[in-house]
Each structure stands twice: as structure tokens, then as C-alpha cells.
mmCIF file of C-alpha atoms in Angstrom:
data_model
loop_
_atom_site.group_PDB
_atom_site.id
_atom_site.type_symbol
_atom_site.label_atom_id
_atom_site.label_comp_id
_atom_site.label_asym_id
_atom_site.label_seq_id
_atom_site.Cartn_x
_atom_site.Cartn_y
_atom_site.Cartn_z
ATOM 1 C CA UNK A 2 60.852 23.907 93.784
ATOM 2 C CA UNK A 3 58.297 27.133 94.232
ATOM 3 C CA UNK A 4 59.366 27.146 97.782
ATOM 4 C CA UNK A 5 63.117 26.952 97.382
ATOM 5 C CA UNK A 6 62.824 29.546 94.793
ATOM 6 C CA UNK A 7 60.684 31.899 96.975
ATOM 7 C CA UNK A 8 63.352 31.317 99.638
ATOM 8 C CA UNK A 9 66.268 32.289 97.287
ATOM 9 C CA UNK A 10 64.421 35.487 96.382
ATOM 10 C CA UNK A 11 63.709 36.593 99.936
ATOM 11 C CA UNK A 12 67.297 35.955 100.998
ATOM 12 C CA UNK A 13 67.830 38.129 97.773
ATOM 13 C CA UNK A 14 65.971 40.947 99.142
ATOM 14 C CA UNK A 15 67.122 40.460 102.834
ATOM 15 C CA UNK A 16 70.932 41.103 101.551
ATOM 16 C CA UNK A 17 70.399 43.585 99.585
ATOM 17 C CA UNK A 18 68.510 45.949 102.389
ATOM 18 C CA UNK A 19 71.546 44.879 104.479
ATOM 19 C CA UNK A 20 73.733 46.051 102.020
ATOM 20 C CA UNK A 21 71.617 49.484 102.037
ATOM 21 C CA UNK A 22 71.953 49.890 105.006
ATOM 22 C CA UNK A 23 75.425 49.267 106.068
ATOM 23 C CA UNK A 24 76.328 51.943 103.482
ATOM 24 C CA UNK A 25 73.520 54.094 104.734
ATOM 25 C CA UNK A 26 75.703 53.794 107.873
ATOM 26 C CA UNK A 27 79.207 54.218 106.279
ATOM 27 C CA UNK A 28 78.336 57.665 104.781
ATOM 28 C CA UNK A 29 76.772 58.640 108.225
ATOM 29 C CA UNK A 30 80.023 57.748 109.868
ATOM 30 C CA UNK A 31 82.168 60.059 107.167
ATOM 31 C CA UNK A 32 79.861 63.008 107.943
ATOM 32 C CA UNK A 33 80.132 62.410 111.796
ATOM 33 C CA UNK A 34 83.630 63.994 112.030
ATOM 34 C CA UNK A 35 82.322 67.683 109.888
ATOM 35 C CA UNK A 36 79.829 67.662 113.355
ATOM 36 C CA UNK A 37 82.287 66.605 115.570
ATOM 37 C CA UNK A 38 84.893 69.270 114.730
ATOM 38 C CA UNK A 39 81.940 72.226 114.172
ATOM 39 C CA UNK A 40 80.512 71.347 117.469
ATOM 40 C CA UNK A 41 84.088 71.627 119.133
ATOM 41 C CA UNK A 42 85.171 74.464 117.328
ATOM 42 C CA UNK A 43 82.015 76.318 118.600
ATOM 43 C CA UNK A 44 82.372 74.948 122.234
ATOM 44 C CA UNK A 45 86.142 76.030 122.202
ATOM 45 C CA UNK A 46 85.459 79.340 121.017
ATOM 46 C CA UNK A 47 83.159 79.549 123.653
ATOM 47 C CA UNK A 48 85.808 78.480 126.441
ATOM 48 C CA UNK A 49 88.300 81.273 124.898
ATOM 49 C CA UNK A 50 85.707 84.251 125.411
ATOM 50 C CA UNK A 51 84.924 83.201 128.370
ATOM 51 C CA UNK A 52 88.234 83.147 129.675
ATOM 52 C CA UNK A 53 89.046 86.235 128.222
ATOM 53 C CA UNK A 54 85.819 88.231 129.578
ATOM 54 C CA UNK A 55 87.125 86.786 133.583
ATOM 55 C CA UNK A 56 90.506 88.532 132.059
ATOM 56 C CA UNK A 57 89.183 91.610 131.230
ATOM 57 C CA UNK A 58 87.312 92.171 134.698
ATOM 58 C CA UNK A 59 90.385 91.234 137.060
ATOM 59 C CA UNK A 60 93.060 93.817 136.564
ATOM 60 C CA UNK A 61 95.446 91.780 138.270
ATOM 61 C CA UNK A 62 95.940 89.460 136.246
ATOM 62 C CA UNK A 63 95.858 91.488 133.544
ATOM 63 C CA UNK A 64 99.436 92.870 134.574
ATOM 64 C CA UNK A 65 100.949 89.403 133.490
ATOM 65 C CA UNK A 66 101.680 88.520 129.923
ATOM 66 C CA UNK A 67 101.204 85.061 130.582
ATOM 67 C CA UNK A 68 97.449 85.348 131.088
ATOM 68 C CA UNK A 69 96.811 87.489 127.925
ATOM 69 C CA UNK A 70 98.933 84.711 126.060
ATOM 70 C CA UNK A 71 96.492 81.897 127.599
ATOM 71 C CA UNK A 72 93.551 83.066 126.287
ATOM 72 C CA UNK A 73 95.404 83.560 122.704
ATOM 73 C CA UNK A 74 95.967 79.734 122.719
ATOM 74 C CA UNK A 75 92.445 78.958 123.481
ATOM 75 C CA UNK A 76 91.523 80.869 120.727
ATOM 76 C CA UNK A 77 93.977 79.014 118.692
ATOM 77 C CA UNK A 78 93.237 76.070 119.844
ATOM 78 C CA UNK A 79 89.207 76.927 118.362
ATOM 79 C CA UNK A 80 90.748 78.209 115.008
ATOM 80 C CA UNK A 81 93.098 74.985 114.605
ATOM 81 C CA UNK A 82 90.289 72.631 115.311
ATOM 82 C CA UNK A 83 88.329 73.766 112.356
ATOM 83 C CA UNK A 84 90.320 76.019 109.974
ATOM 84 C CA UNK A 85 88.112 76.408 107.365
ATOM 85 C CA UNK A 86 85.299 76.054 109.479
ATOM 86 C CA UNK A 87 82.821 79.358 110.505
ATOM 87 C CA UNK A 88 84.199 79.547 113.997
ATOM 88 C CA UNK A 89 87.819 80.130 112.230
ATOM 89 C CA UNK A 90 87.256 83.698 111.427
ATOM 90 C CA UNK A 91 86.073 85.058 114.996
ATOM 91 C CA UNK A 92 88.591 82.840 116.550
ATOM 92 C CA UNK A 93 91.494 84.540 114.340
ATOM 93 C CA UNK A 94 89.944 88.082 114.652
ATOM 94 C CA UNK A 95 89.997 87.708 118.787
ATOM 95 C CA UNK A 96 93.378 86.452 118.399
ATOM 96 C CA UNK A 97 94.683 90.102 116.728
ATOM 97 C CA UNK A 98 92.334 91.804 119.568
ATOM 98 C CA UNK A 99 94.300 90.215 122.328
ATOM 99 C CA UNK A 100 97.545 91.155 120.733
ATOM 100 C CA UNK A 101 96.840 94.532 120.253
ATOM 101 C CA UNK A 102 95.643 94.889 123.874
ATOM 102 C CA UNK A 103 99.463 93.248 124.987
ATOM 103 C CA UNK A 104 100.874 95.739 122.162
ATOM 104 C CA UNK A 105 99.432 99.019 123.829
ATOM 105 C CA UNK A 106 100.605 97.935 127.265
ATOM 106 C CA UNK A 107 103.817 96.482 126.645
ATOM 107 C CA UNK A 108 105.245 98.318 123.313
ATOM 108 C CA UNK A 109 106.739 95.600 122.422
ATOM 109 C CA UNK A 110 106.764 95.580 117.884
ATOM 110 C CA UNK A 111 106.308 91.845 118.088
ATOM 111 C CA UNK A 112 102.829 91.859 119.765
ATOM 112 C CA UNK A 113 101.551 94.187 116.757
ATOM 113 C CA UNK A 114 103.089 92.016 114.171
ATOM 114 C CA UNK A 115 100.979 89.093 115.639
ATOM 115 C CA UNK A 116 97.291 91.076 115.266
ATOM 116 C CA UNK A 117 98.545 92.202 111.941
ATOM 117 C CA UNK A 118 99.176 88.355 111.036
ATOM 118 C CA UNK A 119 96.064 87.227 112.240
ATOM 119 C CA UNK A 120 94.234 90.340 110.767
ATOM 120 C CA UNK A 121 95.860 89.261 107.592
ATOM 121 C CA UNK A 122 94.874 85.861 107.260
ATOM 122 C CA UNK A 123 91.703 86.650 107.925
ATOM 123 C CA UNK A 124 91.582 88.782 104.714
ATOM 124 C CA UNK A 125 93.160 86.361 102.438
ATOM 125 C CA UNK A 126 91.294 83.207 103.641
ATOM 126 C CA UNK A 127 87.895 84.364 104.529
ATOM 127 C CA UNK A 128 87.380 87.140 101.950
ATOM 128 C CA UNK A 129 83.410 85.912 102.135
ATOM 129 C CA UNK A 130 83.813 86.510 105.595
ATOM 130 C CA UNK A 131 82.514 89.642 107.491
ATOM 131 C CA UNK A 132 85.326 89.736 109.766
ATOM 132 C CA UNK A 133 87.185 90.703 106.531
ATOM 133 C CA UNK A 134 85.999 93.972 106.584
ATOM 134 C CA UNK A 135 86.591 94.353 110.702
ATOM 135 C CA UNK A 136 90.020 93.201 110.390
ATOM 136 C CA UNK A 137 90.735 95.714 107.592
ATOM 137 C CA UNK A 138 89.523 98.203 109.870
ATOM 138 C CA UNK A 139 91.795 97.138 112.647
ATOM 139 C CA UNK A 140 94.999 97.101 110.187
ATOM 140 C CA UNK A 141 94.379 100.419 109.549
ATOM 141 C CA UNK A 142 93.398 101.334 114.147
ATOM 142 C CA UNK A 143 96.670 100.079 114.179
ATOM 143 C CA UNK A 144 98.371 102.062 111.598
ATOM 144 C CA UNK A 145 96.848 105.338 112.818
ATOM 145 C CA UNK A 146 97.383 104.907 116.769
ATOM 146 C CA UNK A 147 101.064 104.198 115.680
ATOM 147 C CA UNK A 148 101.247 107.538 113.800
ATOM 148 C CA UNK A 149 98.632 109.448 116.600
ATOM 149 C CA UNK A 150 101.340 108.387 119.713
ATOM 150 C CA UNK A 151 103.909 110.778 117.565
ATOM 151 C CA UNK A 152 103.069 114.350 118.610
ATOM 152 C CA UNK A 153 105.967 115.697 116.252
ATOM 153 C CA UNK A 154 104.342 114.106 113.756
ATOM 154 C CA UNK A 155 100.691 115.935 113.822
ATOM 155 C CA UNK A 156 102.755 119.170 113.825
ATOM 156 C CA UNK A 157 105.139 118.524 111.202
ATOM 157 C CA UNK A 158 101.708 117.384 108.933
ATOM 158 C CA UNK A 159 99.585 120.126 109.784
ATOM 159 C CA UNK A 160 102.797 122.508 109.484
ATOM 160 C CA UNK A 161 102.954 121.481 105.827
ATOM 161 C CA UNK A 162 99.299 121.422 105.311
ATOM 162 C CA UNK A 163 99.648 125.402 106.145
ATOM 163 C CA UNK A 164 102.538 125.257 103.754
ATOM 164 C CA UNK A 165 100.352 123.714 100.982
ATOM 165 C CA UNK A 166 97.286 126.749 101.389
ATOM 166 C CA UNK A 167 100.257 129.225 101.621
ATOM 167 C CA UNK A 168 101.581 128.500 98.749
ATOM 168 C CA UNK A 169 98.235 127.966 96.310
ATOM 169 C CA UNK A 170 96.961 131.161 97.600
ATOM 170 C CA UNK A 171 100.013 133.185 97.362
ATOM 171 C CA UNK A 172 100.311 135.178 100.078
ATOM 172 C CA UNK A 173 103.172 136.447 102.776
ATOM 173 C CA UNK A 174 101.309 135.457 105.829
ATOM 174 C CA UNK A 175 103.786 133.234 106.973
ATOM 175 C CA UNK A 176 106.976 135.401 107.328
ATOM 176 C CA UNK A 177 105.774 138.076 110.021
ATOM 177 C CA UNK A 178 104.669 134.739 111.865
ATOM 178 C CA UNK A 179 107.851 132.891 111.572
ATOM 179 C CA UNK A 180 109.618 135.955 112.798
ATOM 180 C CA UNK A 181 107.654 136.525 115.692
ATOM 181 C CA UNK A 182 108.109 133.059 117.021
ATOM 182 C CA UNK A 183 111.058 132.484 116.034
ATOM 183 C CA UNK A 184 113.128 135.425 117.977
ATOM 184 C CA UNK A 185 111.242 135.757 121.656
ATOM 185 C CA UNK A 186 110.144 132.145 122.128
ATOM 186 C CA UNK A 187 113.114 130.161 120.568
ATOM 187 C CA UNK A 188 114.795 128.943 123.593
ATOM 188 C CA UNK A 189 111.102 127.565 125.081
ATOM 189 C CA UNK A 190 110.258 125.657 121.785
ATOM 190 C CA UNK A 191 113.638 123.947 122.325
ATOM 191 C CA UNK A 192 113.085 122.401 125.820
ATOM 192 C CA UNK A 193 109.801 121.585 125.132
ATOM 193 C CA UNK A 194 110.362 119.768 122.279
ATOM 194 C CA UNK A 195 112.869 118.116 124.039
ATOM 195 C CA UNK A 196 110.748 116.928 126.933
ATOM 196 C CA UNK A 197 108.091 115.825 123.923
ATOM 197 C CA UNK A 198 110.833 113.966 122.058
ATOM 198 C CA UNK A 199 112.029 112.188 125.138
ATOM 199 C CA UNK A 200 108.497 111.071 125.626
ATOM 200 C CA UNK A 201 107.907 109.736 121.883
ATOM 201 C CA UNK A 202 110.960 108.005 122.045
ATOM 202 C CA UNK A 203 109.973 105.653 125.512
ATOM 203 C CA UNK A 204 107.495 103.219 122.951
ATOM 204 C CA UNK A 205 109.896 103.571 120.081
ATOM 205 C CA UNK A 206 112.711 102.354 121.526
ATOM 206 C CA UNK A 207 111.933 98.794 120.066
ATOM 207 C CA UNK A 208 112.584 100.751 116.471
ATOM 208 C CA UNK A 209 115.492 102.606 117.657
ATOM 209 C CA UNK A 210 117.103 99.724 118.785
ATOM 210 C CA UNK A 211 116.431 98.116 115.170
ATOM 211 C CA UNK A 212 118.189 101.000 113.457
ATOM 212 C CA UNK A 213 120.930 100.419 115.491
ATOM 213 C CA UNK A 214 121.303 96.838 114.775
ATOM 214 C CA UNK A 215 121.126 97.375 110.702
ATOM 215 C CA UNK A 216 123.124 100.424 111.230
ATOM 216 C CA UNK A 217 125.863 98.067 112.791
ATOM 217 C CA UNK A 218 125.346 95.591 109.826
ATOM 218 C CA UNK A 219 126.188 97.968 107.713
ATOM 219 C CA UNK A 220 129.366 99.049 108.909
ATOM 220 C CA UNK A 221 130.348 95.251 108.891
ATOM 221 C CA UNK A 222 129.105 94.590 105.477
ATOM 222 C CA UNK A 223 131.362 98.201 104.591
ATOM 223 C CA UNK A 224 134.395 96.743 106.388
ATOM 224 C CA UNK A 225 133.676 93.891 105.117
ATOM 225 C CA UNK A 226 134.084 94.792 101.223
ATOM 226 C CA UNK A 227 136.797 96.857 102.326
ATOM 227 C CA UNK A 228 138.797 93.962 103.461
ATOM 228 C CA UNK A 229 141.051 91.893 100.241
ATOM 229 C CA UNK A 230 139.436 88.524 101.610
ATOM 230 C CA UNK A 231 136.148 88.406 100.060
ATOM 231 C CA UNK A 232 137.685 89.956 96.949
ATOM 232 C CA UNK A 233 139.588 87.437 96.058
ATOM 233 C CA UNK A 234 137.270 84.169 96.760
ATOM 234 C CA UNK A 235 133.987 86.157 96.433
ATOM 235 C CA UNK A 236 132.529 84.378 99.546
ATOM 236 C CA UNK A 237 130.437 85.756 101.976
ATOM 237 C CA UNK A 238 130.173 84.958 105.800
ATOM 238 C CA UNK A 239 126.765 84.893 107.777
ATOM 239 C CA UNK A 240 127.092 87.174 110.553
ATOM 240 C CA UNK A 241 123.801 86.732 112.329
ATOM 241 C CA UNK A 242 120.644 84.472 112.355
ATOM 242 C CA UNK A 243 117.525 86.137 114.172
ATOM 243 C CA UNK A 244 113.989 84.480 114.356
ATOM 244 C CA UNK A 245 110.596 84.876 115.691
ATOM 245 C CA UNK A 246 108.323 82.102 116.725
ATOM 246 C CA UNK A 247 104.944 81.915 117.713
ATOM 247 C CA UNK A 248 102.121 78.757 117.200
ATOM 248 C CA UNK A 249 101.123 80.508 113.807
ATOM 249 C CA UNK A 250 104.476 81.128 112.043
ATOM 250 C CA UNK A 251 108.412 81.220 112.500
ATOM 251 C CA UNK A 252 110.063 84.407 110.950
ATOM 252 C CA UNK A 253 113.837 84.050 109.513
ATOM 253 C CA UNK A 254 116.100 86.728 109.149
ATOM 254 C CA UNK A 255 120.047 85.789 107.711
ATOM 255 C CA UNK A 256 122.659 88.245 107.460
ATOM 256 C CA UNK A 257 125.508 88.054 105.878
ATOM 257 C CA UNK A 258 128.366 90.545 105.418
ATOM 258 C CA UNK A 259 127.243 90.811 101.493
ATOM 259 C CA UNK A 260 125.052 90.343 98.658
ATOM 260 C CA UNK A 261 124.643 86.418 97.067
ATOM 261 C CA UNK A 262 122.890 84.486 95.265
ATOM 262 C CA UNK A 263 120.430 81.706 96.720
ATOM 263 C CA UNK A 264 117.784 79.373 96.324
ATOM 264 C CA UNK A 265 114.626 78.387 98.291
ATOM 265 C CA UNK A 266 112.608 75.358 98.555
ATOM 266 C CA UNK A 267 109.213 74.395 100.642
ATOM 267 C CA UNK A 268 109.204 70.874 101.663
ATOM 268 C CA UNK A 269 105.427 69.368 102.198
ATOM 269 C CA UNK A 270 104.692 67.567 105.288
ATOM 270 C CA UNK A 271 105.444 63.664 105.134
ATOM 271 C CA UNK A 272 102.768 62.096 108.377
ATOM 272 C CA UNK A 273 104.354 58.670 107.251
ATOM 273 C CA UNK A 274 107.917 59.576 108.239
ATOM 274 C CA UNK A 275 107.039 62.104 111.046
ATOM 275 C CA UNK A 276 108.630 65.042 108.870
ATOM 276 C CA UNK A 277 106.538 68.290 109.743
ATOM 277 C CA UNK A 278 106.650 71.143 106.665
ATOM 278 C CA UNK A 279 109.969 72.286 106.226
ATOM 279 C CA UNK A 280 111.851 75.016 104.665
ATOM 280 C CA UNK A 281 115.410 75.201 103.439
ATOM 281 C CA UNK A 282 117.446 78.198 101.667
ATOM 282 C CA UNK A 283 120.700 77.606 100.090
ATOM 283 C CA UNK A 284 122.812 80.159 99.894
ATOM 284 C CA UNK A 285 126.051 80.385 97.725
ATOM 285 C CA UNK A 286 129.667 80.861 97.977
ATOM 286 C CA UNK A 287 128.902 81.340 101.657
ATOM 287 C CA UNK A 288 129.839 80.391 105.046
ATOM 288 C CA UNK A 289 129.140 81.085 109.005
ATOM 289 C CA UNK A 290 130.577 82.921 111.017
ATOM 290 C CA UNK A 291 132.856 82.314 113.768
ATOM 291 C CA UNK A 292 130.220 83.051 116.139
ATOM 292 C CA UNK A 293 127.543 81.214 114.374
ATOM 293 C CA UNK A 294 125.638 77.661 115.544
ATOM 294 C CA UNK A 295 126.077 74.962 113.044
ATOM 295 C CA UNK A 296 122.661 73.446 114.676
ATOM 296 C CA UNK A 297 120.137 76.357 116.269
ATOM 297 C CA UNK A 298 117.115 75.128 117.568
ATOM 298 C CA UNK A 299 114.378 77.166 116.851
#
């Protein structure tokens, strides 16, 4: 009976060390993934510099957009594999560099929205984050090189600077001045302010051509009033659907040819049916337009 009883007690102990360690192993197997992802995140931010160093020392290729856009996504790639991870915020911040490097070469207002995105998230995600403070100091590189490409503009803020002293120190220094330049040399200003003009306005064509566009929704909308129509049945029509789309985010813009109300709702992501985040808006006592989609892939 001793024996079977020592038995019973050493299969006792024997189980529960078995037991130990099998959970010993389950909670190893739970952390393994944290490593995994770190360790890729790191590698793959890695890959992305070094792609984007080989970019930076052949000037061929940097006259394609495709090749600036490649190393973008292997910085996106790093960010997505970890997003809260510590390779998240370099991976975001070298995101907004690249895009600010296609902005200066191709003008184009969509490449600057992108490094202001990523610049942005950076801030509001990682505010523990060092690159916080670097990619406040880029939002506001961008903001001044925008205002610096505008010659007319230094003038016309110095101009009033003068204006300012003039004025607190009460003086008539500026009217012999304005005379003198104003008579001889008025026909030279003119042509080269033209010349400077018609070189401001080359990289803002992009917000010229904006202008346009609302300027032309606004004569619709004020025909639109105008017209008995939409009077009588208070219903609006959706003129135009514009978007922008990029790996990060997809920017919606409706018009319609007047004001309504509407209502918004964000869907959460169902893995179980395959349904991705979605967003719908509802707007009322509206309809499209005769040129508008029903369906518009986006």
C-alpha cells in the first residue's frame, strides 16, 4: 500500500510539472508574435532606407514618379506591420520626406497633402514620440516654402511692414518716395511684374485650376436656385463626386447644386463576413445627376 501510494504521489508531481510547463510554453508562444512583428518592422524599415538611399544617388531614376512611390510603400509596408510599434514613427516621418521631395519636383497639391497626412498622424499618435517635434517642424518647412516660392508676396509683406513704422512714427517719408517711383519707372514695374507673375503662377496652377472648378460650382448652384424646379420640390441634384486615394486614406468630396441636410455613419470592419471599414452619408431630398455613376469604383 506504501508503494502504490508513493506511486500515486509521484505521478502527482510528474503532471503537475507537465502542466507547468505546457503553460510555460503557451505564454511563450503569445509573446512570440510582439518579436516577430518588432523584428520585421525593423528589418523592413531597413529595406525602405536602403532603397531610398540607391534612389537618392541615381538621378535617373529619380525623374520617374514611380520609383519615389516604391520606396513610399516600403515604408508603408514597415509602418503597417507594426503600427503602434517604435519603428511606426520613422517609417511615417520618411513617408512625408518622400512626398515632399515628389511635391517640389512635380507641384502637384496632392503630393503635399500626403507629407502633411503622414506628418499629422505622427503628431496625434506618437505625441511621446520625438518625431513629433520633427514633423511639426516639417508642417511648418512646408508652410513657409509655399509662401517663400511667392515673390509678390515678400513685397507686399515687407511693403506693409514699412506701412506699419510709417504710420507709428508719424512721418511723410513715404510720399516723395511714392512719387518718385511712381512717375519715371511706372511702365518698367509693370512688365516686370508681369514676367514675375507669370513665373509664380507655373506651380500654382494646381490652385488656379481649383478656383476655377468652385467658381463654376457656383454659377451652377446660382442657376440652379434661379431655376422654379428646386423651388417647388426643395430637392437638390449632385453634380459632381471627386476623390483621392492613396494606401493611407480615401478623400470624398460631393457637390450638389445646394445646401441639405445629411447624416453620416462609420461602419467597423466585420473579418467574419469579409466587410472592410466602411463609410456611408445620406443625404436628403436629393438626387444625381444626369451625368452621375449610380456605382463608382473608387
Amino acid at each position: 500500500m506504501k508503494i502504490v501510494k508513493a506511486d500515486a504521489d509521484l505521478l502527482k508531481s510528474r503532471s503537475r510539472c507537465l502542466i507547468c510547463m505546457i503553460a510555460a510554453s503557451f505564454l511563450f508562444l503569445l509573446m512570440q508574435p510582439c518579436l516577430v512583428f518588432a523584428g520585421d518592422s525593423r528589418d523592413r524599415y531597413f529595406e525602405a532606407e536602403a532603397a531610398y538611399k540607391l534612389l537618392r544617388n541615381n538621378p535617373a531614376k529619380q525623374k520617374y514618379r514611380q520609383h519615389w512611390l516604391e520606396c513610399v510603400k516600403k515604408f508603408e509596408h514597415a509602418y503597417k506591420n507594426d503600427p503602434s510599434g517604435a519603428w511606426a514613427p520613422p517609417s511615417l516621418y520618411m513617408s512625408g520626406k518622400i512626398f515632399i521631395e515628389l511635391y517640389r519636383r512635380s507641384q502637384k497639391t496632392a503630393d503635399k497633402n500626403e507629407a502633411v497626412d503622414n506628418f499629422e498622424r505622427i503628431i496625434k499618435k506618437f505625441p511621446g514620440s520625438k518625431y513629433k517635434s520633427k514633423a511639426e517642424d516639417e508642417i511648418k518647412k512646408i508652410t513657409g516654402t509655399v509662401v517663400a516660392n511667392k515673390t509678390a508676396g515678400k513685397k507686399d509683406s515687407g511693403y506693409r511692414e514699412e506701412k506699419k513704422d510709417v504710420k507709428e512714427e508719424k512721418t511723410v517719408k513715404i510720399e516723395p518716395v511714392s512719387v518718385k517711383q511712381e512717375e519715371p519707372e511706372k511702365p518698367v514695374d509693370l512688365k516686370k511684374e508681369k514676367d514675375r507673375n507669370e513665373q509664380v503662377k507655373t506651380p500654382a496652377e494646381p490652385e488656379d485650376t481649383i478656383k476655377e472648378i468652385i467658381a463654376a460650382d457656383n454659377l451652377k448652384v446660382k442657376y440652379a436656385a434661379e431655376s422654379p424646379v428646386p423651388k417647388s420640390n426643395g430637392v437638390v441634384t449632385v453634380t459632381n463626386l471627386r476623390y483621392w486615394s492613396n494606401p493611407n486614406y480615401t478623400r470624398i468630396v460631393i457637390d450638389t447644386d445646394g445646401e441639405t441636410e445629411y447624416n453620416h455613419k462609420l461602419l467597423k470592419q466585420d473579418p467574419s463576413l469579409n466587410k472592410p471599414q466602411r463609410l456611408f452619408v445620406d443625404l436628403t431630398k436629393s438626387r444625381l445627376g444626369d451625368n452621375i455613376k449610380k456605382v463608382i469604383p473608387i
